[in-house]
Amino acid sequence: FELRCQGEDAPDRLLELCRSHGLDTVALANELLAFVVRHNLSPQLSAEQLDTFEHEILTRRSTRPPRGPRDRSSRPGTLHDIRSLQLLLNEDEEEEELLDAYTTPSKVSQKRGNSTPETPRPKRSLSSRSPYALFSPNSFSPSVTPSQKYASRGGRGEVVTSFGSVPPDGADRGGDRGGCVPKLFGPPDAALTQGYKFMYQTAWDIREGDVIAQGGVMAAAGVGPA
């Protein structure tokens, strides 16, 4: 077929292809001849044609996995002896140990957490909750249905003490030995010592009291409405 090189760069390019892809002259000539005949090219080989030949033929050939001899033990229906079976078992054990080293350990049977029938929701760790759900009112509020244990228990307790008149310091507390007596904290005027019908009732009473007191002062001074 008389393949010839066109230009001064073509022979150097052929030598480079032989060295980079590990081919001898006969193998490279056969590949080039097949490439020229397949693509119906001119036998005058240029540097551009050699680049195309390397990209389409040699590069794909080097990326293919080598076809090695097929293992006879992998064929179905092959008879194994004791030695081959032991080798297969050892290989399986090594693969399992390697997989266990790179995977999470198997889950141990976990005990079921104690929960009432009304609240069967499983307890979740704080790390699994989002920061918005962690500080939401729902996370701090108890369930609507009270616990069955609390509702059916006996001896619910008794009132230990109640708020009343605050005894002065050093006064005899009677039989309240060992008990507890509530004590006001702060000035008595600012403390809530009784029940109220609505919010800000104390502020309203203070306002009414100031108006009444101011009217009394004005009446005593002889100042009246014009």
PDB file of C-alpha atoms in Angstrom:
ATOM      1  CA  PHE A   1       0.000   0.000   0.000  1.00  0.00           C
ATOM      2  CA  GLU A   2       3.114   2.191   0.123  1.00  0.00           C
ATOM      3  CA  LEU A   3       2.421   4.320   3.202  1.00  0.00           C
ATOM      4  CA  ARG A   4       4.628   7.371   3.131  1.00  0.00           C
ATOM      5  CA  CYS A   5       5.231  10.295   5.449  1.00  0.00           C
ATOM      6  CA  GLN A   6       4.318  13.782   4.340  1.00  0.00           C
ATOM      7  CA  GLY A   7       6.366  16.549   5.912  1.00  0.00           C
ATOM      8  CA  GLU A   8       9.292  16.535   8.305  1.00  0.00           C
ATOM      9  CA  ASP A   9       7.180  16.150  11.471  1.00  0.00           C
ATOM     10  CA  ALA A  10       5.547  12.855  10.441  1.00  0.00           C
ATOM     11  CA  PRO A  11       8.551  10.512  11.113  1.00  0.00           C
ATOM     12  CA  ASP A  12       9.125  12.058  14.543  1.00  0.00           C
ATOM     13  CA  ARG A  13       5.435  11.714  15.258  1.00  0.00           C
ATOM     14  CA  LEU A  14       5.510   7.993  14.347  1.00  0.00           C
ATOM     15  CA  LEU A  15       8.456   7.419  16.655  1.00  0.00           C
ATOM     16  CA  GLU A  16       6.619   9.224  19.450  1.00  0.00           C
ATOM     17  CA  LEU A  17       3.549   7.024  18.963  1.00  0.00           C
ATOM     18  CA  CYS A  18       5.652   3.869  19.201  1.00  0.00           C
ATOM     19  CA  ARG A  19       7.259   4.980  22.459  1.00  0.00           C
ATOM     20  CA  SER A  20       4.168   6.414  24.167  1.00  0.00           C
ATOM     21  CA  HIS A  21       1.869   3.463  23.386  1.00  0.00           C
ATOM     22  CA  GLY A  22       4.413   0.640  23.564  1.00  0.00           C
ATOM     23  CA  LEU A  23       4.053  -0.558  19.945  1.00  0.00           C
ATOM     24  CA  ASP A  24       6.662  -1.985  17.617  1.00  0.00           C
ATOM     25  CA  THR A  25       6.984  -1.007  13.970  1.00  0.00           C
ATOM     26  CA  VAL A  26       4.967  -3.963  12.635  1.00  0.00           C
ATOM     27  CA  ALA A  27       2.027  -3.398  14.999  1.00  0.00           C
ATOM     28  CA  LEU A  28       1.993   0.344  14.289  1.00  0.00           C
ATOM     29  CA  ALA A  29       2.101  -0.273  10.524  1.00  0.00           C
ATOM     30  CA  ASN A  30      -0.828  -2.700  10.725  1.00  0.00           C
ATOM     31  CA  GLU A  31      -2.908  -0.233  12.756  1.00  0.00           C
ATOM     32  CA  LEU A  32      -2.083   2.609  10.362  1.00  0.00           C
ATOM     33  CA  LEU A  33      -2.956   0.511   7.311  1.00  0.00           C
ATOM     34  CA  ALA A  34      -6.304  -0.488   8.790  1.00  0.00           C
ATOM     35  CA  PHE A  35      -7.031   3.129   9.708  1.00  0.00           C
ATOM     36  CA  VAL A  36      -6.212   4.428   6.197  1.00  0.00           C
ATOM     37  CA  VAL A  37      -8.283   1.742   4.446  1.00  0.00           C
ATOM     38  CA  ARG A  38     -11.254   2.157   6.804  1.00  0.00           C
ATOM     39  CA  HIS A  39     -11.442   5.939   6.348  1.00  0.00           C
ATOM     40  CA  ASN A  40     -10.356   5.877   2.676  1.00  0.00           C
ATOM     41  CA  LEU A  41      -7.464   8.269   3.260  1.00  0.00           C
ATOM     42  CA  SER A  42      -4.406   9.077   1.200  1.00  0.00           C
ATOM     43  CA  PRO A  43      -1.294   6.917   1.815  1.00  0.00           C
ATOM     44  CA  GLN A  44       0.639  10.158   2.319  1.00  0.00           C
ATOM     45  CA  LEU A  45       0.485  10.405   6.136  1.00  0.00           C
ATOM     46  CA  SER A  46       0.582  13.904   7.612  1.00  0.00           C
ATOM     47  CA  ALA A  47       0.939  15.042  11.217  1.00  0.00           C
ATOM     48  CA  GLU A  48      -2.776  15.907  11.382  1.00  0.00           C
ATOM     49  CA  GLN A  49      -3.766  12.414  10.226  1.00  0.00           C
ATOM     50  CA  LEU A  50      -1.467  10.867  12.818  1.00  0.00           C
ATOM     51  CA  ASP A  51      -3.095  12.976  15.557  1.00  0.00           C
ATOM     52  CA  THR A  52      -6.521  11.763  14.444  1.00  0.00           C
ATOM     53  CA  PHE A  53      -5.235   8.186  14.338  1.00  0.00           C
ATOM     54  CA  GLU A  54      -3.915   8.444  17.902  1.00  0.00           C
ATOM     55  CA  HIS A  55      -7.143   9.958  19.198  1.00  0.00           C
ATOM     56  CA  GLU A  56      -9.514   7.458  17.557  1.00  0.00           C
ATOM     57  CA  ILE A  57      -7.476   4.227  17.660  1.00  0.00           C
ATOM     58  CA  LEU A  58      -4.568   4.212  20.077  1.00  0.00           C
ATOM     59  CA  THR A  59      -6.188   6.168  22.916  1.00  0.00           C
ATOM     60  CA  ARG A  60      -9.304   3.979  22.915  1.00  0.00           C
ATOM     61  CA  ARG A  61      -7.167   0.869  22.700  1.00  0.00           C
ATOM     62  CA  SER A  62      -5.119   1.862  25.753  1.00  0.00           C
ATOM     63  CA  THR A  63      -8.245   2.614  27.831  1.00  0.00           C
ATOM     64  CA  ARG A  64      -9.797  -0.825  27.243  1.00  0.00           C
ATOM     65  CA  PRO A  65      -9.307  -3.280  30.090  1.00  0.00           C
ATOM     66  CA  PRO A  66      -7.000  -6.136  29.195  1.00  0.00           C
ATOM     67  CA  ARG A  67      -8.650  -9.447  28.550  1.00  0.00           C
ATOM     68  CA  GLY A  68      -6.990 -11.825  30.923  1.00  0.00           C
ATOM     69  CA  PRO A  69      -7.506 -15.550  31.189  1.00  0.00           C
ATOM     70  CA  ARG A  70     -10.890 -16.404  32.549  1.00  0.00           C
ATOM     71  CA  ASP A  71     -10.938 -18.004  35.972  1.00  0.00           C
ATOM     72  CA  ARG A  72     -12.247 -21.513  35.672  1.00  0.00           C
ATOM     73  CA  SER A  73     -13.483 -21.495  39.263  1.00  0.00           C
ATOM     74  CA  SER A  74     -15.993 -18.730  38.392  1.00  0.00           C
ATOM     75  CA  ARG A  75     -17.732 -20.865  35.777  1.00  0.00           C
ATOM     76  CA  PRO A  76     -21.020 -22.425  36.860  1.00  0.00           C
ATOM     77  CA  GLY A  77     -20.956 -26.124  37.464  1.00  0.00           C
ATOM     78  CA  THR A  78     -17.239 -26.247  38.324  1.00  0.00           C
ATOM     79  CA  LEU A  79     -16.244 -28.851  40.890  1.00  0.00           C
ATOM     80  CA  HIS A  80     -14.353 -27.554  43.925  1.00  0.00           C
ATOM     81  CA  ASP A  81     -12.102 -29.400  46.274  1.00  0.00           C
ATOM     82  CA  ILE A  82     -11.520 -28.695  49.962  1.00  0.00           C
ATOM     83  CA  ARG A  83      -8.641 -26.334  49.257  1.00  0.00           C
ATOM     84  CA  SER A  84     -10.541 -24.210  46.741  1.00  0.00           C
ATOM     85  CA  LEU A  85     -13.579 -24.035  49.007  1.00  0.00           C
ATOM     86  CA  GLN A  86     -11.433 -22.902  51.930  1.00  0.00           C
ATOM     87  CA  LEU A  87      -9.865 -20.213  49.759  1.00  0.00           C
ATOM     88  CA  LEU A  88     -13.302 -18.975  48.738  1.00  0.00           C
ATOM     89  CA  LEU A  89     -14.441 -18.852  52.363  1.00  0.00           C
ATOM     90  CA  ASN A  90     -11.328 -16.933  53.386  1.00  0.00           C
ATOM     91  CA  GLU A  91     -11.905 -14.429  50.600  1.00  0.00           C
ATOM     92  CA  ASP A  92     -15.507 -13.930  51.707  1.00  0.00           C
ATOM     93  CA  GLU A  93     -14.430 -13.371  55.312  1.00  0.00           C
ATOM     94  CA  GLU A  94     -11.810 -10.838  54.257  1.00  0.00           C
ATOM     95  CA  GLU A  95     -14.381  -8.964  52.173  1.00  0.00           C
ATOM     96  CA  GLU A  96     -16.830  -8.884  55.089  1.00  0.00           C
ATOM     97  CA  GLU A  97     -14.156  -7.610  57.468  1.00  0.00           C
ATOM     98  CA  LEU A  98     -13.197  -4.915  54.978  1.00  0.00           C
ATOM     99  CA  LEU A  99     -16.820  -3.855  54.584  1.00  0.00           C
ATOM    100  CA  ASP A 100     -17.341  -3.790  58.360  1.00  0.00           C
ATOM    101  CA  ALA A 101     -14.294  -1.571  58.746  1.00  0.00           C
ATOM    102  CA  TYR A 102     -15.746   1.063  56.393  1.00  0.00           C
ATOM    103  CA  THR A 103     -19.425   0.856  57.370  1.00  0.00           C
ATOM    104  CA  THR A 104     -21.378   1.655  60.506  1.00  0.00           C
ATOM    105  CA  PRO A 105     -21.722  -1.138  63.064  1.00  0.00           C
ATOM    106  CA  SER A 106     -24.870  -3.193  63.099  1.00  0.00           C
ATOM    107  CA  LYS A 107     -27.660  -1.844  65.239  1.00  0.00           C
ATOM    108  CA  VAL A 108     -28.088  -3.626  68.539  1.00  0.00           C
ATOM    109  CA  SER A 109     -31.620  -4.320  69.687  1.00  0.00           C
ATOM    110  CA  GLN A 110     -32.702  -1.178  71.477  1.00  0.00           C
ATOM    111  CA  LYS A 111     -34.951  -1.176  74.510  1.00  0.00           C
ATOM    112  CA  ARG A 112     -38.295   0.537  74.158  1.00  0.00           C
ATOM    113  CA  GLY A 113     -38.463   3.784  76.068  1.00  0.00           C
ATOM    114  CA  ASN A 114     -40.988   4.162  78.894  1.00  0.00           C
ATOM    115  CA  SER A 115     -43.965   6.165  77.705  1.00  0.00           C
ATOM    116  CA  THR A 116     -47.591   6.496  78.689  1.00  0.00           C
ATOM    117  CA  PRO A 117     -50.337   5.220  76.371  1.00  0.00           C
ATOM    118  CA  GLU A 118     -51.458   8.799  75.731  1.00  0.00           C
ATOM    119  CA  THR A 119     -48.041   9.891  74.490  1.00  0.00           C
ATOM    120  CA  PRO A 120     -46.672   7.074  72.305  1.00  0.00           C
ATOM    121  CA  ARG A 121     -44.326   9.392  70.413  1.00  0.00           C
ATOM    122  CA  PRO A 122     -40.711   8.211  70.496  1.00  0.00           C
ATOM    123  CA  LYS A 123     -38.171  10.417  72.138  1.00  0.00           C
ATOM    124  CA  ARG A 124     -35.812  12.063  69.737  1.00  0.00           C
ATOM    125  CA  SER A 125     -32.391  13.397  70.485  1.00  0.00           C
ATOM    126  CA  LEU A 126     -31.777  17.128  70.488  1.00  0.00           C
ATOM    127  CA  SER A 127     -29.390  16.843  67.552  1.00  0.00           C
ATOM    128  CA  SER A 128     -32.157  15.522  65.290  1.00  0.00           C
ATOM    129  CA  ARG A 129     -34.409  18.494  65.982  1.00  0.00           C
ATOM    130  CA  SER A 130     -34.181  21.704  64.083  1.00  0.00           C
ATOM    131  CA  PRO A 131     -33.222  24.857  66.016  1.00  0.00           C
ATOM    132  CA  TYR A 132     -36.690  26.252  65.380  1.00  0.00           C
ATOM    133  CA  ALA A 133     -38.477  23.237  66.870  1.00  0.00           C
ATOM    134  CA  LEU A 134     -36.037  23.045  69.781  1.00  0.00           C
ATOM    135  CA  PHE A 135     -37.195  26.332  71.334  1.00  0.00           C
ATOM    136  CA  SER A 136     -40.800  26.270  70.172  1.00  0.00           C
ATOM    137  CA  PRO A 137     -43.638  26.443  72.752  1.00  0.00           C
ATOM    138  CA  ASN A 138     -44.717  22.944  71.769  1.00  0.00           C
ATOM    139  CA  SER A 139     -41.425  21.499  72.995  1.00  0.00           C
ATOM    140  CA  PHE A 140     -41.930  23.008  76.470  1.00  0.00           C
ATOM    141  CA  SER A 141     -45.687  22.444  76.815  1.00  0.00           C
ATOM    142  CA  PRO A 142     -46.968  19.089  78.094  1.00  0.00           C
ATOM    143  CA  SER A 143     -49.477  17.021  76.195  1.00  0.00           C
ATOM    144  CA  VAL A 144     -53.160  17.907  76.424  1.00  0.00           C
ATOM    145  CA  THR A 145     -54.199  14.571  77.905  1.00  0.00           C
ATOM    146  CA  PRO A 146     -52.824  14.099  81.436  1.00  0.00           C
ATOM    147  CA  SER A 147     -50.900  11.039  82.344  1.00  0.00           C
ATOM    148  CA  GLN A 148     -52.890   7.998  83.386  1.00  0.00           C
ATOM    149  CA  LYS A 149     -50.577   7.363  86.314  1.00  0.00           C
ATOM    150  CA  TYR A 150     -51.174  10.855  87.701  1.00  0.00           C
ATOM    151  CA  ALA A 151     -54.966  10.630  87.341  1.00  0.00           C
ATOM    152  CA  SER A 152     -55.279   7.231  89.037  1.00  0.00           C
ATOM    153  CA  ARG A 153     -52.844   7.731  91.882  1.00  0.00           C
ATOM    154  CA  GLY A 154     -53.938   7.856  95.516  1.00  0.00           C
ATOM    155  CA  GLY A 155     -53.017  10.478  98.107  1.00  0.00           C
ATOM    156  CA  ARG A 156     -52.886  13.480  95.876  1.00  0.00           C
ATOM    157  CA  GLY A 157     -51.530  15.622  98.712  1.00  0.00           C
ATOM    158  CA  GLU A 158     -52.842  18.390 100.910  1.00  0.00           C
ATOM    159  CA  VAL A 159     -52.449  22.126 101.218  1.00  0.00           C
ATOM    160  CA  VAL A 160     -49.353  22.882 103.244  1.00  0.00           C
ATOM    161  CA  THR A 161     -49.944  26.587 103.742  1.00  0.00           C
ATOM    162  CA  SER A 162     -51.882  29.488 102.282  1.00  0.00           C
ATOM    163  CA  PHE A 163     -51.229  33.184 101.975  1.00  0.00           C
ATOM    164  CA  GLY A 164     -52.634  35.338 104.741  1.00  0.00           C
ATOM    165  CA  SER A 165     -51.505  38.113 107.010  1.00  0.00           C
ATOM    166  CA  VAL A 166     -47.747  38.414 107.130  1.00  0.00           C
ATOM    167  CA  PRO A 167     -46.535  38.200 110.746  1.00  0.00           C
ATOM    168  CA  PRO A 168     -43.922  40.721 111.817  1.00  0.00           C
ATOM    169  CA  ASP A 169     -40.348  39.641 112.257  1.00  0.00           C
ATOM    170  CA  GLY A 170     -39.819  37.812 115.528  1.00  0.00           C
ATOM    171  CA  ALA A 171     -43.518  37.115 116.102  1.00  0.00           C
ATOM    172  CA  ASP A 172     -44.749  33.758 117.279  1.00  0.00           C
ATOM    173  CA  ARG A 173     -45.874  31.626 114.367  1.00  0.00           C
ATOM    174  CA  GLY A 174     -47.931  29.287 116.502  1.00  0.00           C
ATOM    175  CA  GLY A 175     -47.875  25.653 115.509  1.00  0.00           C
ATOM    176  CA  ASP A 176     -46.177  26.169 112.167  1.00  0.00           C
ATOM    177  CA  ARG A 177     -43.041  24.477 113.321  1.00  0.00           C
ATOM    178  CA  GLY A 178     -41.345  22.715 110.523  1.00  0.00           C
ATOM    179  CA  GLY A 179     -43.825  24.149 107.997  1.00  0.00           C
ATOM    180  CA  CYS A 180     -43.502  27.002 105.557  1.00  0.00           C
ATOM    181  CA  VAL A 181     -45.040  30.448 105.640  1.00  0.00           C
ATOM    182  CA  PRO A 182     -45.193  32.587 102.489  1.00  0.00           C
ATOM    183  CA  LYS A 183     -43.512  35.930 102.872  1.00  0.00           C
ATOM    184  CA  LEU A 184     -43.847  39.051 100.763  1.00  0.00           C
ATOM    185  CA  PHE A 185     -40.901  40.113  98.699  1.00  0.00           C
ATOM    186  CA  GLY A 186     -40.696  43.844  98.203  1.00  0.00           C
ATOM    187  CA  PRO A 187     -43.031  46.615  99.339  1.00  0.00           C
ATOM    188  CA  PRO A 188     -46.546  45.530 100.326  1.00  0.00           C
ATOM    189  CA  ASP A 189     -48.154  48.047  97.951  1.00  0.00           C
ATOM    190  CA  ALA A 190     -46.616  46.387  94.903  1.00  0.00           C
ATOM    191  CA  ALA A 191     -47.462  42.818  95.975  1.00  0.00           C
ATOM    192  CA  LEU A 192     -50.517  40.901  94.779  1.00  0.00           C
ATOM    193  CA  THR A 193     -52.191  39.791  97.996  1.00  0.00           C
ATOM    194  CA  GLN A 194     -55.696  39.087  96.697  1.00  0.00           C
ATOM    195  CA  GLY A 195     -57.550  38.010  93.608  1.00  0.00           C
ATOM    196  CA  TYR A 196     -58.424  40.372  90.789  1.00  0.00           C
ATOM    197  CA  LYS A 197     -61.269  40.360  88.299  1.00  0.00           C
ATOM    198  CA  PHE A 198     -59.312  41.589  85.306  1.00  0.00           C
ATOM    199  CA  MET A 199     -55.876  42.726  84.328  1.00  0.00           C
ATOM    200  CA  TYR A 200     -54.596  46.119  85.446  1.00  0.00           C
ATOM    201  CA  GLN A 201     -57.272  46.334  88.112  1.00  0.00           C
ATOM    202  CA  THR A 202     -54.646  47.358  90.647  1.00  0.00           C
ATOM    203  CA  ALA A 203     -53.380  50.120  88.384  1.00  0.00           C
ATOM    204  CA  TRP A 204     -56.971  51.306  87.906  1.00  0.00           C
ATOM    205  CA  ASP A 205     -57.551  51.360  91.672  1.00  0.00           C
ATOM    206  CA  ILE A 206     -54.327  53.292  92.207  1.00  0.00           C
ATOM    207  CA  ARG A 207     -55.442  55.835  89.633  1.00  0.00           C
ATOM    208  CA  GLU A 208     -58.864  56.186  91.254  1.00  0.00           C
ATOM    209  CA  GLY A 209     -57.217  56.509  94.663  1.00  0.00           C
ATOM    210  CA  ASP A 210     -54.915  59.252  93.421  1.00  0.00           C
ATOM    211  CA  VAL A 211     -57.875  61.156  91.961  1.00  0.00           C
ATOM    212  CA  ILE A 212     -59.803  60.880  95.224  1.00  0.00           C
ATOM    213  CA  ALA A 213     -56.788  61.947  97.252  1.00  0.00           C
ATOM    214  CA  GLN A 214     -56.128  64.881  94.955  1.00  0.00           C
ATOM    215  CA  GLY A 215     -59.782  65.957  95.234  1.00  0.00           C
ATOM    216  CA  GLY A 216     -59.568  65.830  99.032  1.00  0.00           C
ATOM    217  CA  VAL A 217     -56.471  68.014  99.037  1.00  0.00           C
ATOM    218  CA  MET A 218     -58.137  70.537  96.759  1.00  0.00           C
ATOM    219  CA  ALA A 219     -61.269  70.578  98.931  1.00  0.00           C
ATOM    220  CA  ALA A 220     -59.203  71.172 102.051  1.00  0.00           C
ATOM    221  CA  ALA A 221     -57.428  74.066 100.389  1.00  0.00           C
ATOM    222  CA  GLY A 222     -60.733  75.660  99.383  1.00  0.00           C
ATOM    223  CA  VAL A 223     -60.144  75.245  95.708  1.00  0.00           C
ATOM    224  CA  GLY A 224     -63.236  74.281  93.795  1.00  0.00           C
ATOM    225  CA  PRO A 225     -64.263  73.956  90.234  1.00  0.00           C
ATOM    226  CA  ALA A 226     -64.710  77.252  88.422  1.00  0.00           C
TER     227      ALA A 226
END
